[in-house]
Amino acid sequence: KAGVTQTPRYLIKTRGQQVTLSCSPISGHRSVSWYQQTPGQGLQFLFEYFSETQRNKGNFPGRFSGRQFSNSRSEMNVSTLELGDSALYLCASSAGLAGSYNEQFFGPGTRLTVL
Amino acid sequence: AQSVTQLDSQVPVFEEAPVELRCNYSSSVSVYLFWYVQYPNQGLQLLLKYLSGSTLVESINGFEAEFNKSQTSFHLRKPSVHISDTAEYFCAVTTHGSGNTGKLIFGQGTTLQVKP
C-alpha cells in the first residue's frame, strides 16, 4: 500500500502571496488531518476533513483553509502569506471511523518558506 | 481542553545507556496517548500507543512507555540506546469520543542526542 503523499515537498513564496498544498491519503482512508510544525510553536493541529466535511478545526486564522475531494485527497490553502507561516506542513490520514481509535499515518510534509 | 508537556527539550545520552523522556498530559476526559518519532527531514512515525488495558506498552525496537493515570504521565524509556535512536520524539494525546481521533495535541518535542 502506498503511504501518504504530499506535494510539493518544498515551496518558496513571498509575503502576500497565496499557496496551495496537496495531500493524498492512503487508499481507503477517509480522514485527512493537517498540522503546522514550527520551531517556536511546535506541532499544531490545523483542521481535519472527513468525507469532504471539516470535522475538527484548530485555532488558526481564516487565512488557513482546506477542502477535501470525493476521492479523499485534500488541499490546504494559505492566503496573504506572512513570514510566520514558514513551517513544515504535515498531513496525516486515517480511516476516520467514529467511536473508535484510528491510527494516523503521516506524510513527509511540505516545507514552506515565506520570504 | 487537553495539553501535553514534555519536560525536557533536549536529552543527551551516551550509546548503550538508559534513557527516559518525560511526558505529562492534562485532560478532563479519557485520552489515548502516543509517542511519535521524527527523523531529520521526515514526517512522524508512530512509536507506540496507549489505548486501554495494560498500562505498559512496548514498541518493536525496544522502547516502552507506562501510562500512569494518577500522575497523568506517559514517560518513554529505553534500557540501552543506539546511535540510530537520535531523533526528535513527540508525546501526543487525543480524546475518546466520536470524531476526535483525527485531532492530535502534541507536546513541544524532546531531542534525543545519542553520543558514541
Short mmCIF file of C-alpha atoms in Angstrom, two decimals:
data_model
loop_
_atom_site.label_atom_id
_atom_site.label_comp_id
_atom_site.label_asym_id
_atom_site.label_seq_id
_atom_site.Cartn_x
_atom_site.Cartn_y
_atom_site.Cartn_z
CA LYS A 1 0.00 0.00 0.00
CA ALA A 2 1.35 3.42 -0.88
CA GLY A 3 1.81 5.82 2.01
CA VAL A 4 0.60 9.36 2.41
CA THR A 5 2.00 11.64 -0.26
CA GLN A 6 2.33 15.39 -0.12
CA THR A 7 3.13 17.74 -2.94
CA PRO A 8 5.13 19.77 -3.39
CA ARG A 9 7.85 18.84 -0.91
CA TYR A 10 9.40 22.30 -0.90
CA LEU A 11 7.93 25.67 -1.71
CA ILE A 12 9.23 29.23 -1.60
CA LYS A 13 6.79 32.12 -1.67
CA THR A 14 6.86 35.82 -0.88
CA ARG A 15 4.76 37.73 1.61
CA GLY A 16 1.25 38.46 0.41
CA GLN A 17 1.07 35.54 -1.99
CA GLN A 18 -1.16 32.55 -1.52
CA VAL A 19 -0.23 28.88 -1.61
CA THR A 20 -2.00 25.55 -2.05
CA LEU A 21 -0.62 22.31 -0.65
CA SER A 22 -1.87 18.87 -1.58
CA CYS A 23 -2.19 15.63 0.35
CA SER A 24 -3.13 12.20 -1.00
CA PRO A 25 -4.14 9.80 1.78
CA ILE A 26 -3.61 6.09 1.98
CA SER A 27 -6.06 4.25 -0.23
CA GLY A 28 -9.31 3.63 1.63
CA HIS A 29 -8.71 6.31 4.26
CA ARG A 30 -11.42 8.94 4.53
CA SER A 31 -9.92 11.28 7.09
CA VAL A 32 -7.16 13.79 6.44
CA SER A 33 -5.72 16.00 9.16
CA TRP A 34 -3.31 18.90 8.69
CA TYR A 35 -0.66 20.11 11.13
CA GLN A 36 1.78 23.01 11.14
CA GLN A 37 5.24 22.44 12.60
CA THR A 38 7.47 25.38 13.54
CA PRO A 39 10.48 25.63 15.86
CA GLY A 40 8.68 28.11 18.10
CA GLN A 41 5.16 26.72 18.30
CA GLY A 42 5.86 23.04 17.70
CA LEU A 43 3.23 20.84 16.12
CA GLN A 44 -0.19 22.44 15.95
CA PHE A 45 -3.41 20.98 14.62
CA LEU A 46 -4.94 22.95 11.76
CA PHE A 47 -8.04 21.00 10.71
CA GLU A 48 -9.42 17.60 9.86
CA TYR A 49 -11.57 16.62 6.93
CA PHE A 50 -13.70 13.50 6.77
CA SER A 51 -15.85 12.59 3.78
CA GLU A 52 -15.45 16.09 2.30
CA THR A 53 -16.60 17.82 5.52
CA GLN A 54 -14.48 19.69 8.03
CA ARG A 55 -14.86 17.71 11.24
CA ASN A 56 -12.40 19.46 13.55
CA LYS A 57 -10.71 22.82 13.47
CA GLY A 58 -7.71 24.20 15.30
CA ASN A 59 -7.03 27.75 16.40
CA PHE A 60 -5.72 29.33 13.21
CA PRO A 61 -6.86 32.48 11.41
CA GLY A 62 -9.24 32.33 8.49
CA ARG A 63 -6.33 32.71 6.05
CA PHE A 64 -5.84 28.99 6.52
CA SER A 65 -8.46 26.92 4.79
CA GLY A 66 -8.83 23.46 3.39
CA ARG A 67 -11.04 21.15 1.45
CA GLN A 68 -11.38 17.51 0.65
CA PHE A 69 -12.44 15.92 -2.59
CA SER A 70 -14.62 12.89 -3.20
CA ASN A 71 -11.51 10.71 -3.65
CA SER A 72 -10.36 11.83 -0.14
CA ARG A 73 -7.47 13.88 -1.47
CA SER A 74 -7.16 17.10 0.45
CA GLU A 75 -5.75 20.55 -0.19
CA MET A 76 -4.95 23.32 2.21
CA ASN A 77 -4.68 26.93 1.19
CA VAL A 78 -2.98 29.82 2.91
CA SER A 79 -3.80 33.27 1.62
CA THR A 80 -1.91 36.51 2.18
CA LEU A 81 1.20 34.76 3.36
CA GLU A 82 3.13 36.12 6.32
CA LEU A 83 6.72 35.43 7.33
CA GLY A 84 5.43 33.47 10.31
CA ASP A 85 3.71 30.98 8.01
CA SER A 86 7.10 29.50 7.19
CA ALA A 87 6.80 25.95 8.50
CA LEU A 88 6.67 22.28 7.75
CA TYR A 89 3.07 21.36 6.94
CA LEU A 90 2.24 17.76 7.67
CA CYS A 91 -0.82 15.85 6.69
CA ALA A 92 -2.00 12.59 8.20
CA SER A 93 -4.59 10.14 7.01
CA SER A 94 -6.68 7.63 8.89
CA ALA A 95 -9.76 5.53 8.41
CA GLY A 96 -11.57 8.15 10.47
CA LEU A 97 -14.23 5.85 11.86
CA ALA A 98 -16.30 7.46 14.59
CA GLY A 99 -16.27 5.98 18.06
CA SER A 100 -13.03 4.07 17.74
CA TYR A 101 -9.31 4.59 17.59
CA ASN A 102 -7.95 5.28 14.11
CA GLU A 103 -4.20 5.38 13.68
CA GLN A 104 -2.94 8.43 11.87
CA PHE A 105 -0.28 7.91 9.21
CA PHE A 106 1.82 10.96 8.41
CA GLY A 107 3.21 12.14 5.12
CA PRO A 108 6.74 13.57 4.70
CA GLY A 109 5.49 17.14 4.81
CA THR A 110 5.73 20.24 2.65
CA ARG A 111 8.32 22.75 3.74
CA LEU A 112 7.05 26.25 3.04
CA THR A 113 9.43 29.20 3.17
CA VAL A 114 7.96 32.70 3.03
CA LEU A 115 10.39 35.46 2.08
CA ALA B 1 -9.05 21.38 26.66
CA GLN B 2 -6.14 18.97 26.54
CA SER B 3 -2.46 19.82 26.82
CA VAL B 4 0.82 17.93 26.75
CA THR B 5 4.07 18.92 28.45
CA GLN B 6 7.37 17.35 27.58
CA LEU B 7 9.63 18.25 30.43
CA ASP B 8 12.96 18.13 28.59
CA SER B 9 13.67 19.85 25.28
CA GLN B 10 16.98 18.03 24.82
CA VAL B 11 18.31 14.83 26.32
CA PRO B 12 21.96 13.96 25.62
CA VAL B 13 22.96 10.39 26.43
CA PHE B 14 25.81 8.04 25.64
CA GLU B 15 25.30 4.98 23.48
CA GLU B 16 24.14 1.88 25.39
CA ALA B 17 22.99 3.98 28.36
CA PRO B 18 19.35 4.00 29.51
CA VAL B 19 17.10 6.96 28.76
CA GLU B 20 13.78 8.35 29.90
CA LEU B 21 11.84 11.03 28.03
CA ARG B 22 9.17 12.57 30.21
CA CYS B 23 5.63 13.46 29.22
CA ASN B 24 2.75 14.79 31.28
CA TYR B 25 -0.72 15.50 29.99
CA SER B 26 -3.78 17.35 31.15
CA SER B 27 -7.32 16.35 30.25
CA SER B 28 -10.70 16.25 31.94
CA VAL B 29 -11.81 13.26 29.84
CA SER B 30 -10.35 9.89 28.92
CA VAL B 31 -7.48 10.01 26.46
CA TYR B 32 -5.45 7.96 24.08
CA LEU B 33 -1.70 8.57 24.39
CA PHE B 34 1.04 8.30 21.81
CA TRP B 35 4.74 8.66 21.22
CA TYR B 36 5.87 9.65 17.75
CA VAL B 37 9.42 9.85 16.41
CA GLN B 38 10.66 12.22 13.73
CA TYR B 39 13.96 11.76 11.94
CA PRO B 40 15.51 14.73 10.11
CA ASN B 41 13.58 15.84 7.04
CA GLN B 42 10.92 13.22 7.55
CA GLY B 43 7.35 13.03 8.76
CA LEU B 44 6.22 11.48 12.02
CA GLN B 45 6.24 7.76 12.73
CA LEU B 46 4.13 6.20 15.46
CA LEU B 47 6.41 4.61 18.04
CA LEU B 48 3.82 3.29 20.49
CA LYS B 49 0.35 3.97 21.78
CA TYR B 50 -1.79 3.50 24.85
CA LEU B 51 -5.46 2.95 24.14
CA SER B 52 -6.65 0.86 27.09
CA GLY B 53 -5.75 -2.24 29.07
CA SER B 54 -2.20 -2.85 30.23
CA THR B 55 -0.56 0.40 31.30
CA LEU B 56 2.83 -0.71 29.98
CA VAL B 57 3.16 -0.59 26.22
CA GLU B 58 6.15 -1.61 24.14
CA SER B 59 7.49 -0.92 20.68
CA ILE B 60 9.28 -3.34 18.38
CA ASN B 61 12.61 -1.51 18.74
CA GLY B 62 12.97 -1.69 22.50
CA PHE B 63 11.14 1.42 23.68
CA GLU B 64 8.42 1.20 26.30
CA ALA B 65 6.08 3.67 27.95
CA GLU B 66 3.93 3.44 31.03
CA PHE B 67 0.59 5.14 31.45
CA ASN B 68 0.18 6.49 34.97
CA LYS B 69 -3.30 7.89 35.41
CA SER B 70 -2.77 9.27 38.91
CA GLN B 71 0.29 11.22 37.83
CA THR B 72 -1.11 11.94 34.34
CA SER B 73 2.17 10.82 32.83
CA PHE B 74 3.27 8.72 29.89
CA HIS B 75 7.07 8.58 30.10
CA LEU B 76 9.09 6.87 27.38
CA ARG B 77 12.02 4.64 28.32
CA LYS B 78 14.67 2.55 26.67
CA PRO B 79 17.18 0.47 28.66
CA SER B 80 20.00 0.81 26.11
CA VAL B 81 20.04 3.40 23.30
CA HIS B 82 21.76 3.24 19.94
CA ILE B 83 23.18 5.99 17.75
CA SER B 84 20.27 5.36 15.38
CA ASP B 85 17.81 6.43 18.09
CA THR B 86 18.95 10.03 17.64
CA ALA B 87 15.78 11.86 16.62
CA GLU B 88 13.04 14.11 17.93
CA TYR B 89 10.33 12.47 20.00
CA PHE B 90 6.82 13.81 20.43
CA CYS B 91 4.26 12.85 23.01
CA ALA B 92 0.66 13.32 21.86
CA VAL B 93 -2.87 12.92 23.16
CA THR B 94 -6.33 12.68 21.71
CA THR B 95 -9.62 12.24 23.49
CA HIS B 96 -12.07 9.41 23.33
CA GLY B 97 -15.32 10.08 21.57
CA SER B 98 -16.65 10.10 18.09
CA GLY B 99 -14.91 12.34 15.65
CA ASN B 100 -11.98 13.23 17.85
CA THR B 101 -9.33 10.80 16.79
CA GLY B 102 -8.30 12.97 13.85
CA LYS B 103 -7.05 15.69 16.17
CA LEU B 104 -3.79 15.12 17.99
CA ILE B 105 -2.42 17.51 20.59
CA PHE B 106 1.36 17.37 20.70
CA GLY B 107 3.99 18.26 23.23
CA GLN B 108 6.87 20.51 22.25
CA GLY B 109 9.15 17.61 21.49
CA THR B 110 12.33 16.20 23.01
CA THR B 111 15.51 15.90 21.00
CA LEU B 112 17.34 12.72 21.93
CA GLN B 113 21.05 13.02 21.14
CA VAL B 114 22.90 9.73 21.42
CA LYS B 115 26.65 10.16 21.62
CA PRO B 116 29.24 7.45 20.83
#
